[in-house]
Coordinates of C-alpha atoms (C1' of nucleotides) in Angstrom, one line a residue:
Chain A
X1 CA 96.1 65.4 21.0
X2 CA 93.7 63.8 18.5
X3 CA 92.7 60.2 19.2
X4 CA 94.5 57.5 17.3
X5 CA 91.5 56.3 15.5
X6 CA 91.0 59.8 14.2
X7 CA 94.6 59.9 12.9
X8 CA 94.1 56.6 11.2
X9 CA 90.8 57.6 9.7
X10 CA 92.4 60.8 8.3
X11 CA 95.3 58.8 6.9
X12 CA 93.0 56.2 5.2
X13 CA 90.8 59.0 3.9
X14 CA 93.9 60.6 2.4
X15 CA 95.0 57.4 0.8
X16 CA 91.6 57.0 -0.8
X17 CA 91.4 60.5 -2.2
X18 CA 95.0 60.2 -3.4
X19 CA 94.1 57.0 -5.2
X20 CA 96.6 54.9 -3.2
X21 CA 93.4 52.9 -2.7
X22 CA 91.6 53.5 -6.0
X23 CA 87.9 53.3 -6.7
X24 CA 86.6 49.8 -6.5
X25 CA 89.6 48.3 -4.8
X26 CA 89.7 46.4 -1.5
X27 CA 91.0 47.9 1.7
X28 CA 93.5 45.9 3.7
X29 CA 92.0 43.6 6.3
X30 CA 91.4 45.0 9.7
X31 CA 94.1 42.7 11.2
X32 CA 96.6 43.9 8.6
X33 CA 95.9 47.5 9.3
X34 CA 96.1 46.8 13.0
X35 CA 99.7 45.5 12.6
X36 CA 100.6 48.4 10.2
X37 CA 99.4 51.1 12.6
X38 CA 100.5 49.3 15.7
X39 CA 97.1 49.4 17.3
X40 CA 94.4 46.9 18.3
X41 CA 91.7 45.8 15.9
X42 CA 89.1 47.7 17.8
X43 CA 90.9 51.0 17.1
X44 CA 91.1 50.2 13.4
X45 CA 87.3 49.4 13.4
X46 CA 86.6 52.8 14.9
X47 CA 88.5 54.4 12.0
X48 CA 87.1 52.5 9.1
X49 CA 83.6 52.7 10.5
X50 CA 83.9 56.5 10.2
X51 CA 84.9 56.1 6.5
X52 CA 82.0 53.8 6.0
X53 CA 79.5 56.3 7.5
X54 CA 81.0 59.0 5.2
X55 CA 80.3 56.8 2.2
X56 CA 83.9 56.2 1.3
X57 CA 83.8 52.4 1.7
X58 CA 81.3 49.7 1.8
X59 CA 81.5 47.0 4.4
X60 CA 80.0 43.4 4.3
X61 CA 80.6 40.7 6.8
X62 CA 83.1 38.2 5.4
X63 CA 84.4 40.4 2.6
X64 CA 87.0 43.1 2.5
X65 CA 85.9 46.7 2.5
X66 CA 85.5 48.2 -1.0
X67 CA 86.3 51.8 -1.9
X68 CA 83.1 53.4 -3.1
X69 CA 84.2 56.9 -3.8
X70 CA 87.5 58.8 -4.0
X71 CA 86.5 62.5 -4.0
X72 CA 86.3 64.7 -0.9
X73 CA 82.8 66.0 -0.4
X74 CA 81.0 68.1 2.2
X75 CA 78.4 66.1 4.0
X76 CA 75.3 68.3 3.8
X77 CA 73.4 66.3 6.4
X78 CA 76.0 67.1 9.0
X79 CA 76.4 70.4 10.8
X80 CA 80.0 70.7 9.8
X81 CA 80.7 74.0 8.1
X82 CA 83.3 74.9 5.4
X83 CA 86.2 75.7 7.7
X84 CA 85.6 72.7 9.9
X85 CA 85.5 70.5 6.9
X86 CA 88.6 72.1 5.4
X87 CA 90.6 71.6 8.6
X88 CA 89.5 68.0 9.1
X89 CA 90.8 67.2 5.7
X90 CA 94.1 68.9 6.3
X91 CA 93.5 71.9 4.3
X92 CA 93.8 75.6 5.2
X93 CA 90.6 77.7 4.9
X94 CA 90.8 81.4 4.3
X95 CA 88.4 84.2 4.0
X96 CA 88.4 87.8 2.8
X97 CA 85.4 90.1 3.5
X98 CA 84.8 92.4 0.5
X99 CA 81.7 94.1 1.6
X100 CA 80.1 94.5 5.0
X101 CA 77.2 96.9 5.5
X102 CA 73.9 97.3 7.3
X103 CA 70.6 97.9 5.7
X104 CA 67.1 98.0 7.0
X105 CA 65.3 94.7 6.8
X106 CA 62.9 94.3 3.9
X107 CA 59.5 92.8 4.5
X108 CA 60.7 89.5 3.2
X109 CA 63.7 89.5 5.4
X110 CA 61.6 90.5 8.4
X111 CA 59.4 87.4 7.9
X112 CA 62.4 85.2 7.1
X113 CA 64.4 86.1 10.1
X114 CA 61.6 86.9 12.5
X115 CA 62.5 90.5 13.1
X116 CA 60.7 93.9 12.7
X117 CA 60.7 95.6 9.3
X118 CA 63.5 98.2 9.2
X119 CA 65.6 96.5 11.8
X120 CA 69.2 96.6 10.6
X121 CA 70.5 93.5 8.7
X122 CA 74.2 93.0 8.1
X123 CA 75.0 92.0 4.5
X124 CA 78.4 90.4 3.9
X125 CA 80.1 89.5 0.6
X126 CA 83.1 87.3 1.3
X127 CA 85.6 85.3 -0.8
X128 CA 86.6 82.0 0.7
X129 CA 89.8 80.2 -0.1
X130 CA 91.3 76.7 0.3
X131 CA 95.0 76.6 0.6
X132 CA 95.0 80.1 -0.8
X133 CA 93.0 79.2 -3.9
X134 CA 89.6 81.0 -4.4
X135 CA 86.9 78.4 -4.0
X136 CA 83.6 80.2 -3.4
X137 CA 81.8 83.5 -3.1
X138 CA 79.6 83.8 0.0
X139 CA 76.7 86.2 0.3
X140 CA 75.3 86.2 3.8
X141 CA 73.0 88.1 6.0
X142 CA 72.9 88.4 9.8
X143 CA 70.5 89.9 12.3
X144 CA 70.9 91.3 15.8
X145 CA 73.8 90.5 17.9
X146 CA 75.3 88.1 15.4
X147 CA 75.9 91.1 13.2
X148 CA 77.9 92.7 16.0
X149 CA 80.1 89.6 16.2
X150 CA 80.8 89.7 12.5
X151 CA 81.5 93.4 12.5
X152 CA 84.1 93.0 15.2
X153 CA 86.0 90.5 13.1
X154 CA 89.1 91.4 11.0
X155 CA 88.6 91.5 7.2
X156 CA 90.5 88.2 6.6
X157 CA 88.9 86.2 9.4
X158 CA 88.9 82.6 8.2
X159 CA 85.9 81.4 10.1
X160 CA 82.8 83.1 11.3
X161 CA 81.6 80.1 13.2
X162 CA 84.5 80.1 15.5
X163 CA 83.6 83.6 16.5
X164 CA 80.0 82.5 17.1
X165 CA 81.2 79.7 19.3
X166 CA 83.4 82.0 21.3
X167 CA 80.3 84.1 21.8
X168 CA 78.5 81.0 22.9
X169 CA 76.2 81.0 20.0
X170 CA 75.9 77.7 18.3
X171 CA 75.2 77.9 14.7
X172 CA 73.2 75.2 12.9
X173 CA 72.2 74.8 9.3
X174 CA 68.6 74.4 8.7
X175 CA 67.0 73.7 5.3
X176 CA 69.4 73.7 2.4
X177 CA 69.0 74.1 -1.3
X178 CA 71.5 73.0 -3.9
X179 CA 71.4 74.0 -7.6
X180 CA 73.4 75.8 -10.2
X181 CA 73.3 79.6 -10.8
X182 CA 74.8 81.9 -13.4
X183 CA 77.8 83.7 -12.3
X184 CA 77.3 87.4 -11.6
X185 CA 80.0 90.0 -12.2
X186 CA 81.4 89.7 -8.7
X187 CA 81.7 85.9 -9.1
X188 CA 83.4 86.3 -12.5
X189 CA 86.1 88.6 -11.0
X190 CA 86.7 86.8 -7.8
X191 CA 86.6 83.2 -9.0
X192 CA 88.2 83.8 -12.4
X193 CA 85.4 82.1 -14.3
X194 CA 84.0 83.1 -17.6
X195 CA 81.1 85.5 -17.8
X196 CA 77.8 83.7 -17.9
X197 CA 79.2 80.4 -16.6
X198 CA 77.3 78.2 -14.2
X199 CA 78.3 77.8 -10.5
X200 CA 77.4 75.2 -8.0
X201 CA 75.1 77.1 -5.5
X202 CA 74.5 76.1 -1.9
X203 CA 71.9 78.1 0.1
X204 CA 70.9 77.6 3.7
X205 CA 69.4 79.2 6.7
X206 CA 71.4 79.8 9.9
X207 CA 69.8 78.9 13.1
X208 CA 70.8 78.8 16.8
X209 CA 70.6 75.4 18.5
X210 CA 67.2 76.6 19.9
X211 CA 65.9 76.9 16.3
X212 CA 65.8 80.6 16.0
X213 CA 66.9 81.9 12.6
X214 CA 69.6 84.6 12.6
X215 CA 70.7 84.7 9.0
X216 CA 71.2 82.9 5.8
X217 CA 73.9 82.4 3.2
X218 CA 74.2 81.9 -0.6
X219 CA 77.5 80.2 -1.4
X220 CA 78.7 79.8 -5.0
X221 CA 81.5 77.4 -5.8
X222 CA 83.9 77.5 -8.7
X223 CA 83.2 74.4 -10.9
X224 CA 85.3 71.4 -10.0
X225 CA 86.2 72.5 -6.5
X226 CA 83.4 71.0 -4.4
X227 CA 81.2 68.0 -4.1
X228 CA 78.3 67.6 -1.7
X229 CA 77.5 64.3 -0.3
X230 CA 74.4 63.0 1.4
X231 CA 73.8 59.5 2.6
X232 CA 70.6 57.7 2.9
X233 CA 70.8 56.7 6.5
X234 CA 68.7 53.7 6.0
X235 CA 71.8 51.6 6.4
X236 CA 72.5 53.2 9.7
X237 CA 75.0 50.8 11.2
X238 CA 77.0 52.0 14.0
X239 CA 79.4 51.1 16.6
X240 CA 81.0 52.9 19.5
X241 CA 82.4 56.3 19.0
X242 CA 83.2 57.4 15.5
X243 CA 85.7 60.0 14.6
X244 CA 83.5 62.8 15.8
X245 CA 85.4 66.0 15.9
X246 CA 83.7 68.2 18.4
X247 CA 84.0 71.7 19.4
X248 CA 83.4 73.1 22.8
X249 CA 80.1 75.0 23.1
Chain B
X1 CA 68.5 36.9 15.5
X2 CA 69.4 40.5 15.7
X3 CA 72.4 41.6 17.7
X4 CA 72.1 42.5 21.3
X5 CA 73.2 46.1 20.7
X6 CA 70.4 46.4 18.2
X7 CA 67.8 45.1 20.7
X8 CA 69.1 47.5 23.3
X9 CA 69.1 50.4 20.8
X10 CA 65.5 49.6 19.9
X11 CA 64.5 49.4 23.5
X12 CA 66.1 52.7 24.4
X13 CA 64.6 54.4 21.3
X14 CA 61.2 53.1 22.4
X15 CA 61.7 54.5 25.9
X16 CA 62.6 57.9 24.5
X17 CA 59.6 58.1 22.1
X18 CA 57.3 56.9 24.8
X19 CA 58.6 59.6 27.1
X20 CA 59.9 57.1 29.7
X21 CA 63.1 59.2 29.1
X22 CA 61.4 62.6 28.3
X23 CA 63.0 65.5 26.4
X24 CA 65.9 67.0 28.1
X25 CA 66.4 64.3 30.7
X26 CA 69.6 62.3 31.3
X27 CA 70.0 58.8 30.1
X28 CA 71.3 56.3 32.7
X29 CA 75.0 55.9 32.8
X30 CA 76.7 53.4 30.5
X31 CA 77.7 51.2 33.5
X32 CA 74.2 51.3 34.9
X33 CA 72.7 50.2 31.5
X34 CA 75.3 47.5 31.2
X35 CA 74.1 46.0 34.5
X36 CA 70.5 46.4 33.6
X37 CA 70.8 44.7 30.3
X38 CA 73.4 42.2 31.5
X39 CA 76.0 43.1 28.8
X40 CA 79.4 44.7 28.8
X41 CA 79.9 48.4 28.5
X42 CA 81.0 48.1 24.9
X43 CA 77.7 46.7 23.8
X44 CA 75.9 49.5 25.5
X45 CA 78.1 52.0 23.7
X46 CA 77.3 50.4 20.4
X47 CA 73.6 50.9 21.1
X48 CA 73.7 54.5 22.5
X49 CA 76.0 55.6 19.7
X50 CA 73.3 54.6 17.2
X51 CA 70.9 56.8 19.1
X52 CA 73.4 59.6 19.0
X53 CA 73.8 59.4 15.2
X54 CA 70.1 59.5 14.8
X55 CA 70.0 62.7 16.8
X56 CA 68.0 61.3 19.7
X57 CA 70.7 62.0 22.3
X58 CA 73.7 64.3 22.8
X59 CA 76.8 63.0 24.2
X60 CA 79.6 64.9 25.9
X61 CA 82.6 63.5 27.7
X62 CA 82.1 63.6 31.4
X63 CA 78.4 64.2 31.4
X64 CA 75.4 62.0 31.1
X65 CA 73.7 61.7 27.7
X66 CA 70.8 64.0 27.2
X67 CA 67.6 63.3 25.3
X68 CA 67.5 65.8 22.3
X69 CA 64.3 64.7 20.6
X70 CA 61.5 62.3 21.2
X71 CA 59.8 62.0 17.9
X72 CA 60.4 59.4 15.2
X73 CA 61.0 61.9 12.4
X74 CA 61.8 59.9 9.4
X75 CA 65.5 60.4 8.8
X76 CA 66.6 62.3 5.8
X77 CA 64.6 62.6 2.6
X78 CA 65.2 59.3 1.0
X79 CA 65.3 61.0 -2.3
X80 CA 62.2 60.4 -4.2
X81 CA 63.0 59.6 -7.7
X82 CA 62.5 61.8 -10.7
X83 CA 59.2 60.4 -12.0
X84 CA 57.7 60.2 -8.5
X85 CA 58.7 63.8 -7.9
X86 CA 57.3 64.9 -11.3
X87 CA 53.9 63.2 -10.7
X88 CA 53.6 64.6 -7.2
X89 CA 54.0 68.0 -8.7
X90 CA 51.4 67.5 -11.4
X91 CA 53.9 67.2 -14.2
X92 CA 54.3 64.5 -16.8
X93 CA 57.6 62.7 -16.7
X94 CA 58.9 61.2 -19.9
X95 CA 62.0 59.2 -21.0
X96 CA 63.7 58.1 -24.1
X97 CA 66.3 55.4 -24.2
X98 CA 69.0 56.4 -26.6
X99 CA 71.5 53.7 -26.0
X100 CA 71.1 50.3 -24.3
X101 CA 73.9 47.7 -24.6
X102 CA 75.7 45.1 -22.5
X103 CA 79.4 45.0 -21.9
X104 CA 81.5 42.8 -19.7
X105 CA 82.1 44.2 -16.2
X106 CA 85.5 45.8 -15.8
X107 CA 87.4 44.9 -12.7
X108 CA 86.3 48.0 -10.9
X109 CA 82.6 47.4 -11.8
X110 CA 83.0 43.8 -10.6
X111 CA 84.0 44.9 -7.1
X112 CA 81.7 47.8 -7.0
X113 CA 78.6 45.8 -8.0
X114 CA 79.7 42.6 -6.4
X115 CA 79.7 40.5 -9.6
X116 CA 82.2 38.4 -11.4
X117 CA 84.6 40.1 -13.9
X118 CA 83.3 39.8 -17.4
X119 CA 79.7 39.4 -16.3
X120 CA 77.5 41.5 -18.5
X121 CA 76.6 45.0 -17.4
X122 CA 73.9 46.9 -19.1
X123 CA 74.7 50.5 -19.9
X124 CA 71.9 52.9 -20.6
X125 CA 71.9 56.5 -21.9
X126 CA 68.5 58.1 -21.5
X127 CA 67.0 61.5 -22.0
X128 CA 64.4 62.4 -19.5
X129 CA 61.7 65.0 -20.0
X130 CA 59.2 67.0 -18.0
X131 CA 56.0 68.0 -19.9
X132 CA 57.9 67.2 -23.0
X133 CA 60.9 69.5 -22.3
X134 CA 64.3 67.9 -22.0
X135 CA 65.5 68.1 -18.4
X136 CA 68.3 65.7 -17.8
X137 CA 70.6 63.1 -19.3
X138 CA 70.9 59.9 -17.4
X139 CA 73.8 57.5 -17.7
X140 CA 73.2 54.3 -15.7
X141 CA 74.5 50.8 -15.3
X142 CA 72.7 47.7 -14.2
X143 CA 73.7 44.2 -13.4
X144 CA 72.0 40.8 -13.6
X145 CA 68.3 40.5 -13.5
X146 CA 67.8 44.2 -13.2
X147 CA 69.3 44.4 -16.6
X148 CA 66.7 42.0 -17.9
X149 CA 63.9 44.2 -16.6
X150 CA 65.3 47.3 -18.3
X151 CA 65.8 45.5 -21.6
X152 CA 62.2 44.4 -21.6
X153 CA 61.0 47.9 -21.4
X154 CA 59.9 50.0 -24.4
X155 CA 62.2 52.7 -25.5
X156 CA 60.1 55.5 -24.2
X157 CA 59.4 54.0 -20.8
X158 CA 58.9 57.0 -18.4
X159 CA 60.0 55.2 -15.2
X160 CA 62.4 52.3 -14.5
X161 CA 61.6 52.2 -10.9
X162 CA 58.0 51.2 -11.5
X163 CA 59.3 48.3 -13.5
X164 CA 61.5 47.3 -10.6
X165 CA 58.6 47.5 -8.2
X166 CA 56.5 45.3 -10.4
X167 CA 59.3 42.8 -10.3
X168 CA 59.3 43.0 -6.5
X169 CA 62.7 44.6 -6.4
X170 CA 62.8 47.6 -4.1
X171 CA 65.2 50.2 -5.2
X172 CA 67.0 52.3 -2.6
X173 CA 69.4 55.1 -3.1
X174 CA 72.6 54.8 -1.2
X175 CA 75.2 57.5 -0.9
X176 CA 74.6 60.4 -3.2
X177 CA 76.9 63.0 -4.6
X178 CA 76.0 66.4 -6.0
X179 CA 78.3 68.7 -8.0
X180 CA 78.7 70.3 -11.4
X181 CA 80.2 68.7 -14.4
X182 CA 81.1 70.0 -17.9
X183 CA 78.6 69.0 -20.6
X184 CA 79.8 66.3 -22.9
X185 CA 78.8 66.2 -26.6
X186 CA 75.8 64.1 -25.9
X187 CA 74.6 66.5 -23.2
X188 CA 75.1 69.5 -25.6
X189 CA 72.9 67.9 -28.3
X190 CA 70.2 66.5 -26.0
X191 CA 69.7 69.4 -23.6
X192 CA 70.4 72.2 -26.1
X193 CA 73.1 73.8 -23.9
X194 CA 76.3 75.4 -25.1
X195 CA 79.4 73.3 -25.5
X196 CA 81.6 73.4 -22.3
X197 CA 78.8 74.7 -20.1
X198 CA 78.3 73.3 -16.6
X199 CA 75.5 71.0 -15.6
X200 CA 74.1 70.1 -12.2
X201 CA 75.2 66.5 -11.6
X202 CA 73.6 63.9 -9.3
X203 CA 75.3 60.6 -8.8
X204 CA 74.1 57.7 -6.7
X205 CA 74.3 53.9 -6.2
X206 CA 71.3 51.8 -6.6
X207 CA 70.7 49.1 -3.9
X208 CA 68.1 46.7 -3.0
X209 CA 66.4 47.0 0.3
X210 CA 68.7 44.3 1.5
X211 CA 71.6 46.6 0.7
X212 CA 73.0 44.8 -2.3
X213 CA 74.2 47.1 -5.0
X214 CA 72.7 46.5 -8.5
X215 CA 73.8 49.6 -10.4
X216 CA 74.4 53.3 -10.4
X217 CA 73.5 56.4 -12.2
X218 CA 74.9 59.7 -13.3
X219 CA 72.2 62.3 -13.9
X220 CA 73.0 65.7 -15.5
X221 CA 70.4 68.5 -15.3
X222 CA 70.0 71.4 -17.6
X223 CA 70.7 74.6 -15.6
X224 CA 67.7 76.2 -14.1
X225 CA 65.5 73.1 -14.2
X226 CA 66.2 71.5 -10.9
X227 CA 67.0 72.3 -7.2
X228 CA 67.8 69.7 -4.6
X229 CA 66.3 70.5 -1.2
X230 CA 67.3 68.8 2.0
X231 CA 67.0 69.4 5.7
X232 CA 69.0 68.4 8.7
X233 CA 66.4 69.8 11.0
X234 CA 66.1 66.5 12.9
X235 CA 69.4 67.0 14.4
X236 CA 68.9 70.7 14.9
X237 CA 66.0 69.9 17.2
X238 CA 66.2 72.2 20.0
X239 CA 67.1 71.8 23.6
X240 CA 67.8 75.0 25.4
X241 CA 71.4 75.9 24.4
X242 CA 73.1 72.6 23.9
X243 CA 76.1 72.4 21.7
X244 CA 75.3 70.5 18.6
X245 CA 78.3 71.1 16.6
X246 CA 79.7 67.9 15.1
X247 CA 80.6 66.2 12.0
X248 CA 79.9 62.5 11.3
X249 CA 76.5 61.4 10.4
Chain C
dG1 C1' 88.8 25.5 4.7
dA2 C1' 90.9 29.9 5.2
dG3 C1' 90.1 34.6 5.5
dT4 C1' 87.4 38.5 7.0
dG5 C1' 84.1 41.4 9.2
dG6 C1' 80.4 41.5 13.1
dT7 C1' 79.7 40.9 17.9
dC8 C1' 81.0 40.7 22.6
dT9 C1' 83.8 40.6 26.9
dA10 C1' 86.5 42.3 30.9
dG11 C1' 89.4 44.8 31.9
dA12 C1' 92.5 49.7 32.0
dC13 C1' 93.6 54.6 31.9
dC14 C1' 92.4 59.3 30.7
dA15 C1' 89.7 63.8 30.0
dC16 C1' 86.1 66.3 31.3
dA17 C1' 81.7 67.6 34.1
dA18 C1' 79.3 68.3 38.0
dT19 C1' 79.2 69.2 42.8
Chain D
dT1 C1' 86.6 64.5 44.5
dT2 C1' 83.6 61.5 42.2
dG3 C1' 81.1 60.1 38.3
dT4 C1' 80.9 59.8 33.5
dG5 C1' 82.0 59.3 28.8
dG6 C1' 86.2 58.7 25.4
dT7 C1' 89.9 55.7 24.2
dC8 C1' 92.3 51.5 23.8
dT9 C1' 93.8 46.6 24.5
dA10 C1' 93.9 41.5 23.9
dG11 C1' 91.6 38.3 23.6
dA12 C1' 87.1 35.1 22.0
dC13 C1' 83.5 33.2 19.0
dC14 C1' 80.4 33.5 15.2
dA15 C1' 78.5 34.4 10.3
dC16 C1' 79.7 35.1 6.0
dT17 C1' 82.6 35.3 1.6
dC18 C1' 85.7 33.5 -1.4
dG19 C1' 88.7 30.6 -3.9

DNA sequence: GAGTGGTCTAGACCACAAT
DNA sequence: TTGTGGTCTAGACCACTCG
């Protein structure tokens, strides 16, 4: 099914996050890993290069790779969404739609989403879970046919994006904002945090691959559950085929 | 000097930006490029994978690579530092060093910063202000000659990076992490927040332009004072209805 | 000097796309 | 069916790090 280098990358990533290879330690040499996994050195290089690009390890010619970080983090510069991220890390994403209703677009929304004022906009309040644990509260808005897709989904649909893909609508994050926001009453109840506590907030526009906006989202994470990573691609080293998990269009 | 795959990547990038391979066209096949450049297919793959990661081309098994964008958009906001950001927005950045002392490098720090165990590492605790208002608490570590630069600065120096620049040491952020962290006692006192409250945390390695690590930092912002903005629009660049759903960076 | 990562070759087979 | 990219192997040599 999955390629060997992907399996190996997943395994090494797990070893790092589980502190089998703690922060600041050296990874085994490529040749050693090749023997351990019973593959060629090239295949090992494919795997560790993926970890390097994700910022887990640093690599310098002549020296062993060093573990730079040990926490799982969503890469905000990629187009991977929450459920894809969860699955790639061997976790089970879940979702529960709590509210789902249409309202006419306000003037602001009309400009934001490039629709007419008064055109219906679907508003969704959803709790998202990881391995059954509440992780974040998602407040999203959708226009036009994307709203139809969402309305046809069951209440506990784990992933909207899969439905978009099935409908041949590719979803892409545009500009993103990250800050903290005070928990509202819904957040307090759903995430089990104290009233007035601060949540990690991630806001972003949703766009089709053609660049047309079709909605946005405001995701608020329970403290301690999520880290966002971004890499300064100035050290853009590469080599053939990373562990790029793709989805059909 | 540079590797062949780098030369080839540079050449292909130039051909794309100069519209020798215009937007939406197909790149030559790997085997064809291999013959043209007189190298093996693997070397070609190293080159075109770099272009793929930069968002210039899309790659799908079985089909030729397609040109996705033709402009040299600078990749990812190399995060402007705090004082630069403040000045650009017409605000006055300030800083106050509260602690500044050297301690021998632990084993982890030695590997992380590529120094010998026991070599002195400068630890700095600093309050940073905006128009006189406390905004964030910064915990940073520096090695070697960078430590000397910091130690020579006055206690209220508004910007370390300017001192680095004056010393001809270019500072570059590497991988960055953003999450929330509980306020420690120092944070409570300095930022005037409640005990146990959550702060927006920004962690990053410091590297020279050559890629050598020379320190790191852990910055914690008072809620409501800072928002991080980023965009992955370069990859979202449109081409009809192509699938651009991937992870990796 | 021994070990390690960076580069490169010359094959092979497979999965998927286009026609 | 043919072409193409994705994966993988088993070598080789070089540049660099480290003890």
